[in-house]
Amino acid sequence: METRRKIALITGGSRGLGRNSAIKIAQKGLDVILTYKSNRDEADRVVEEIQSLGQKAIAYQLDTKEVKSFDAFVKTVGDHLEENTGSRNIDYLINNAGTALYCPIPEVSEEQLDDMVDIHFKGVFFLTQKFLPFMNEGGGIINVSSGLARFALPGSSVYGSMKAAIDMLAKYQAKELGARKIKSNVVAPGAIETDFGGGRTRDDKNINTMVANNTALGRAGVPDDIGGIVAFLCTEDARWINGQRIEASGGMFL
C-alpha cells in the first residue's frame, strides 16, 4: 500500500522566501499548494520546479487581506484535494505572505495600520482557523515573523508590532491544538536579500552594509538561509519542536 504523501500549503509561495521554502519543502518529499497575490507566471514557474522534483504542486490566487474570500478558497483547495487524494486535509500550513511598511510613527495613517493588521494578523488568524478542521493530526502550523519583533529599527513600528503578535499567537495555537498533536512554531528571518520592501536589503548598499556590520556572521541573509528551516519544521524530525520562535538572522543585533 502506497504511503500517503504529506501536503503543505504555503501562502505567498511564488517569490522570495516563500518560493525558496516551497521548493525546499518539496525536496523533503511533500506535495505543495502555494498561493500568489497577482503574478500567476511566477507561481507557475515554482509549480513547474516542484513538479520537476517529482512532487505534486498547484498554485491558487489569494489575497490574505481579504478574509471574506477564505471560505471559497478553502473549498477550492478541499475540492482539489478530495478529487486527487481522496481527502480534503492538509498536513502543514505555512503563513508566509506579507508586505512591508516603512513609515515613522507620526506619519502612519489609519488605513496603513488597518492594512497591516489585516495582512499580518487578521488574515493569518482566520486563514488558520478556516483550515483547522482540515488539518491532519500530527501536522503543524508555521508562522513567518521577523527579527523586527525582537529589535527595533525606526520606521517599522507597525510591521514589527504585527510580527510580535504572530509570535504570541503561535504559543496560543500550540497550547490549544496540542490535543490534536498539531504543532505551531514561528520562523523569524532577519534582513534578507529579496524584493521584499522594494528590495531594500538587497539593492540599497548602505542598508546592506549596515545589516552586515550588525550581524555576527557578517552579511545579510539570502532566501536559501531560511527555506530549509521552514522545510525542516515540516518533517518528522521536528516533531518535538512546538510553541517556539526560531530566529534565523545570522546573529543580527546580538
Tab-separated table of C-alpha atoms in Angstrom:
chain	number	residue	atom	x	y	z
A	1	MET	CA	0.000	0.000	0.000
A	2	GLU	CA	1.416	3.373	-1.003
A	3	THR	CA	2.171	5.710	1.893
A	4	ARG	CA	0.134	8.888	1.677
A	5	ARG	CA	2.296	11.833	0.733
A	6	LYS	CA	2.038	14.757	3.097
A	7	ILE	CA	0.816	18.109	1.860
A	8	ALA	CA	1.953	21.609	2.786
A	9	LEU	CA	0.116	24.814	1.916
A	10	ILE	CA	2.202	27.985	1.842
A	11	THR	CA	0.898	31.486	1.280
A	12	GLY	CA	2.989	33.870	-0.775
A	13	GLY	CA	4.876	30.966	-2.309
A	14	SER	CA	5.649	32.465	-5.698
A	15	ARG	CA	8.679	34.590	-4.795
A	16	GLY	CA	11.342	35.351	-2.223
A	17	LEU	CA	11.333	33.359	0.994
A	18	GLY	CA	8.034	31.694	0.127
A	19	ARG	CA	9.357	30.382	-3.175
A	20	ASN	CA	12.520	29.057	-1.544
A	21	SER	CA	10.526	27.443	1.253
A	22	ALA	CA	8.085	25.811	-1.178
A	23	ILE	CA	10.929	24.229	-3.143
A	24	LYS	CA	12.786	23.102	-0.017
A	25	ILE	CA	9.560	21.568	1.324
A	26	ALA	CA	9.141	19.643	-1.933
A	27	GLN	CA	12.727	18.410	-1.614
A	28	LYS	CA	11.677	16.872	1.709
A	29	GLY	CA	9.105	14.770	-0.173
A	30	LEU	CA	5.946	16.787	0.464
A	31	ASP	CA	3.435	17.911	-2.123
A	32	VAL	CA	2.857	21.666	-2.146
A	33	ILE	CA	-0.076	24.023	-2.577
A	34	LEU	CA	1.080	27.607	-2.910
A	35	THR	CA	-0.691	30.917	-3.191
A	36	TYR	CA	0.223	34.071	-5.033
A	37	LYS	CA	-1.354	37.518	-4.933
A	38	SER	CA	-1.023	38.743	-8.512
A	39	ASN	CA	1.780	37.172	-10.563
A	40	ARG	CA	0.478	33.898	-11.974
A	41	ASP	CA	3.530	33.381	-14.175
A	42	GLU	CA	5.913	33.433	-11.199
A	43	ALA	CA	3.684	30.982	-9.347
A	44	ASP	CA	3.512	28.649	-12.342
A	45	ARG	CA	7.303	28.582	-12.553
A	46	VAL	CA	7.503	27.479	-8.925
A	47	VAL	CA	4.904	24.776	-9.611
A	48	GLU	CA	6.943	23.530	-12.565
A	49	GLU	CA	10.126	23.429	-10.489
A	50	ILE	CA	8.406	21.435	-7.748
A	51	GLN	CA	6.950	19.028	-10.298
A	52	SER	CA	10.431	18.537	-11.756
A	53	LEU	CA	11.423	17.233	-8.316
A	54	GLY	CA	8.758	14.537	-8.575
A	55	GLN	CA	6.276	16.175	-6.216
A	56	LYS	CA	2.779	17.436	-6.918
A	57	ALA	CA	2.112	21.161	-6.829
A	58	ILE	CA	-0.602	23.633	-7.683
A	59	ALA	CA	-0.946	27.409	-7.286
A	60	TYR	CA	-4.021	29.451	-6.385
A	61	GLN	CA	-4.582	33.185	-6.275
A	62	LEU	CA	-5.241	34.525	-2.767
A	63	ASP	CA	-5.097	37.948	-1.174
A	64	THR	CA	-4.570	37.191	2.511
A	65	LYS	CA	-6.042	40.593	3.386
A	66	GLU	CA	-9.443	39.521	2.049
A	67	VAL	CA	-10.762	37.380	4.899
A	68	LYS	CA	-14.200	37.084	3.268
A	69	SER	CA	-12.597	35.135	0.406
A	70	PHE	CA	-11.220	32.425	2.696
A	71	ASP	CA	-14.274	30.148	2.750
A	72	ALA	CA	-14.278	29.917	-1.048
A	73	PHE	CA	-10.514	29.370	-1.083
A	74	VAL	CA	-10.674	26.561	1.480
A	75	LYS	CA	-13.463	24.921	-0.535
A	76	THR	CA	-11.462	25.188	-3.768
A	77	VAL	CA	-8.414	23.632	-2.135
A	78	GLY	CA	-10.529	20.947	-0.479
A	79	ASP	CA	-12.296	20.045	-3.723
A	80	HIS	CA	-8.930	19.707	-5.475
A	81	LEU	CA	-7.513	17.530	-2.720
A	82	GLU	CA	-10.562	15.324	-2.455
A	83	GLU	CA	-10.508	14.699	-6.193
A	84	ASN	CA	-6.787	13.917	-6.251
A	85	THR	CA	-6.110	12.320	-2.862
A	86	GLY	CA	-9.495	11.235	-1.526
A	87	SER	CA	-9.183	13.596	1.443
A	88	ARG	CA	-9.728	17.336	1.939
A	89	ASN	CA	-6.948	17.542	4.511
A	90	ILE	CA	-3.517	19.116	4.577
A	91	ASP	CA	-0.641	18.467	6.968
A	92	TYR	CA	1.177	21.800	7.213
A	93	LEU	CA	0.081	25.400	6.854
A	94	ILE	CA	2.812	27.998	6.358
A	95	ASN	CA	1.593	31.573	6.832
A	96	ASN	CA	4.251	33.403	4.856
A	97	ALA	CA	2.520	36.054	2.721
A	98	GLY	CA	3.106	39.644	3.720
A	99	THR	CA	4.086	43.151	2.742
A	100	ALA	CA	6.399	45.752	4.231
A	101	LEU	CA	5.604	49.172	5.652
A	102	TYR	CA	8.396	51.647	6.321
A	103	CYS	CA	6.868	54.710	7.930
A	104	PRO	CA	7.711	56.810	11.043
A	105	ILE	CA	5.114	56.621	13.808
A	106	PRO	CA	3.872	60.239	13.370
A	107	GLU	CA	3.145	59.601	9.699
A	108	VAL	CA	1.316	56.234	9.882
A	109	SER	CA	-2.262	56.508	8.651
A	110	GLU	CA	-5.210	54.551	9.968
A	111	GLU	CA	-5.569	52.931	6.545
A	112	GLN	CA	-1.940	51.780	6.552
A	113	LEU	CA	-2.286	50.309	10.022
A	114	ASP	CA	-5.543	48.565	9.142
A	115	ASP	CA	-3.929	47.035	6.036
A	116	MET	CA	-1.034	45.665	8.068
A	117	VAL	CA	-3.351	44.247	10.716
A	118	ASP	CA	-5.452	42.569	8.031
A	119	ILE	CA	-2.474	41.092	6.171
A	120	HIS	CA	-0.158	40.144	9.022
A	121	PHE	CA	-2.508	39.235	11.859
A	122	LYS	CA	-6.181	39.029	10.990
A	123	GLY	CA	-5.517	37.173	7.743
A	124	VAL	CA	-3.124	34.743	9.426
A	125	PHE	CA	-5.510	34.163	12.321
A	126	PHE	CA	-8.583	33.449	10.224
A	127	LEU	CA	-6.915	31.510	7.394
A	128	THR	CA	-5.520	29.181	10.039
A	129	GLN	CA	-8.918	28.984	11.728
A	130	LYS	CA	-10.580	28.060	8.431
A	131	PHE	CA	-8.076	25.266	7.752
A	132	LEU	CA	-8.079	23.771	11.254
A	133	PRO	CA	-10.954	21.352	10.509
A	134	PHE	CA	-8.898	20.098	7.558
A	135	MET	CA	-5.525	19.628	9.235
A	136	ASN	CA	-4.324	16.126	9.918
A	137	GLU	CA	-3.361	15.094	13.419
A	138	GLY	CA	0.390	15.374	13.850
A	139	GLY	CA	0.673	18.242	11.365
A	140	GLY	CA	1.836	21.748	12.003
A	141	ILE	CA	1.476	25.492	11.551
A	142	ILE	CA	4.475	27.642	10.708
A	143	ASN	CA	4.054	31.391	11.019
A	144	VAL	CA	6.687	33.627	9.452
A	145	SER	CA	7.674	36.507	11.724
A	146	SER	CA	10.670	38.843	11.686
A	147	GLY	CA	13.720	39.909	13.636
A	148	LEU	CA	11.888	43.236	13.898
A	149	ALA	CA	9.717	41.676	16.603
A	150	ARG	CA	12.850	41.408	18.778
A	151	PHE	CA	14.828	44.533	17.914
A	152	ALA	CA	13.525	47.928	16.813
A	153	LEU	CA	14.561	49.886	13.720
A	154	PRO	CA	12.948	53.283	13.055
A	155	GLY	CA	10.084	53.148	10.585
A	156	SER	CA	8.993	49.551	11.252
A	157	SER	CA	6.754	50.077	14.282
A	158	VAL	CA	3.580	48.701	12.688
A	159	TYR	CA	5.192	45.771	10.882
A	160	GLY	CA	7.279	44.789	13.913
A	161	SER	CA	4.270	45.009	16.228
A	162	MET	CA	2.214	42.753	13.956
A	163	LYS	CA	5.022	40.207	13.913
A	164	ALA	CA	5.254	40.323	17.707
A	165	ALA	CA	1.554	39.461	17.749
A	166	ILE	CA	2.261	36.498	15.469
A	167	ASP	CA	4.987	35.291	17.840
A	168	MET	CA	2.463	35.147	20.680
A	169	LEU	CA	-0.281	33.677	18.508
A	170	ALA	CA	1.913	30.656	17.795
A	171	LYS	CA	2.145	29.926	21.515
A	172	TYR	CA	-1.622	30.017	21.872
A	173	GLN	CA	-2.046	27.823	18.812
A	174	ALA	CA	0.437	25.324	20.204
A	175	LYS	CA	-1.377	25.265	23.542
A	176	GLU	CA	-4.892	24.931	22.162
A	177	LEU	CA	-4.101	22.462	19.361
A	178	GLY	CA	-1.846	20.182	21.359
A	179	ALA	CA	-4.659	17.700	21.950
A	180	ARG	CA	-4.731	17.136	18.180
A	181	LYS	CA	-0.920	16.798	18.096
A	182	ILE	CA	-0.777	19.871	15.835
A	183	LYS	CA	2.321	21.948	16.434
A	184	SER	CA	2.738	25.678	15.885
A	185	ASN	CA	6.061	27.442	15.527
A	186	VAL	CA	7.486	30.711	14.266
A	187	VAL	CA	10.377	31.255	11.883
A	188	ALA	CA	11.705	34.807	12.235
A	189	PRO	CA	14.121	35.863	9.478
A	190	GLY	CA	16.493	38.750	9.891
A	191	ALA	CA	17.174	41.099	6.984
A	192	ILE	CA	17.126	39.070	3.747
A	193	GLU	CA	18.154	39.966	0.208
A	194	THR	CA	14.851	39.643	-1.654
A	195	ASP	CA	12.474	42.043	-3.387
A	196	PHE	CA	10.553	42.420	-0.107
A	197	GLY	CA	10.013	46.055	0.777
A	198	GLY	CA	11.140	47.130	-2.657
A	199	GLY	CA	14.370	45.139	-2.379
A	200	ARG	CA	15.884	47.484	0.213
A	201	THR	CA	18.218	44.990	1.864
A	202	ARG	CA	19.323	43.570	-1.486
A	203	ASP	CA	19.648	46.760	-3.524
A	204	ASP	CA	20.484	49.598	-1.122
A	205	LYS	CA	24.233	49.343	-0.475
A	206	ASN	CA	24.046	51.426	2.709
A	207	ILE	CA	21.309	49.250	4.232
A	208	ASN	CA	23.078	46.047	3.160
A	209	THR	CA	26.319	47.234	4.748
A	210	MET	CA	24.535	48.262	7.959
A	211	VAL	CA	22.947	44.826	8.197
A	212	ALA	CA	26.252	43.054	7.533
A	213	ASN	CA	28.068	45.183	10.125
A	214	ASN	CA	25.464	44.342	12.768
A	215	THR	CA	25.260	40.612	12.032
A	216	ALA	CA	27.638	38.195	13.740
A	217	LEU	CA	28.111	36.166	10.551
A	218	GLY	CA	28.986	39.316	8.667
A	219	ARG	CA	26.412	39.522	5.868
A	220	ALA	CA	22.740	39.957	5.100
A	221	GLY	CA	20.689	36.804	4.686
A	222	VAL	CA	19.543	35.184	1.447
A	223	PRO	CA	16.430	33.049	0.815
A	224	ASP	CA	18.495	29.845	0.993
A	225	ASP	CA	19.202	30.666	4.638
A	226	ILE	CA	15.504	30.417	5.505
A	227	GLY	CA	13.688	27.920	3.273
A	228	GLY	CA	15.427	24.894	4.721
A	229	ILE	CA	14.354	25.835	8.246
A	230	VAL	CA	10.718	26.074	7.197
A	231	ALA	CA	11.059	22.738	5.390
A	232	PHE	CA	12.654	21.082	8.426
A	233	LEU	CA	9.638	22.071	10.529
A	234	CYS	CA	7.504	20.138	8.017
A	235	THR	CA	9.287	16.869	8.819
A	236	GLU	CA	9.056	14.178	11.467
A	237	ASP	CA	12.498	15.189	12.744
A	238	ALA	CA	10.913	18.407	14.069
A	239	ARG	CA	8.050	16.631	15.834
A	240	TRP	CA	9.076	17.798	19.338
A	241	ILE	CA	9.516	21.480	18.470
A	242	ASN	CA	6.363	23.305	19.497
A	243	GLY	CA	5.426	26.830	20.504
A	244	GLN	CA	8.878	28.115	19.625
A	245	ARG	CA	10.235	31.198	17.888
A	246	ILE	CA	13.209	30.270	15.746
A	247	GLU	CA	15.076	33.366	14.656
A	248	ALA	CA	17.269	32.922	11.584
A	249	SER	CA	19.188	36.173	11.328
A	250	GLY	CA	22.838	35.137	11.351
A	251	GLY	CA	23.110	36.747	14.769
A	252	MET	CA	21.754	40.211	13.931
A	253	PHE	CA	21.884	42.760	16.748
A	254	LEU	CA	23.018	40.267	19.377
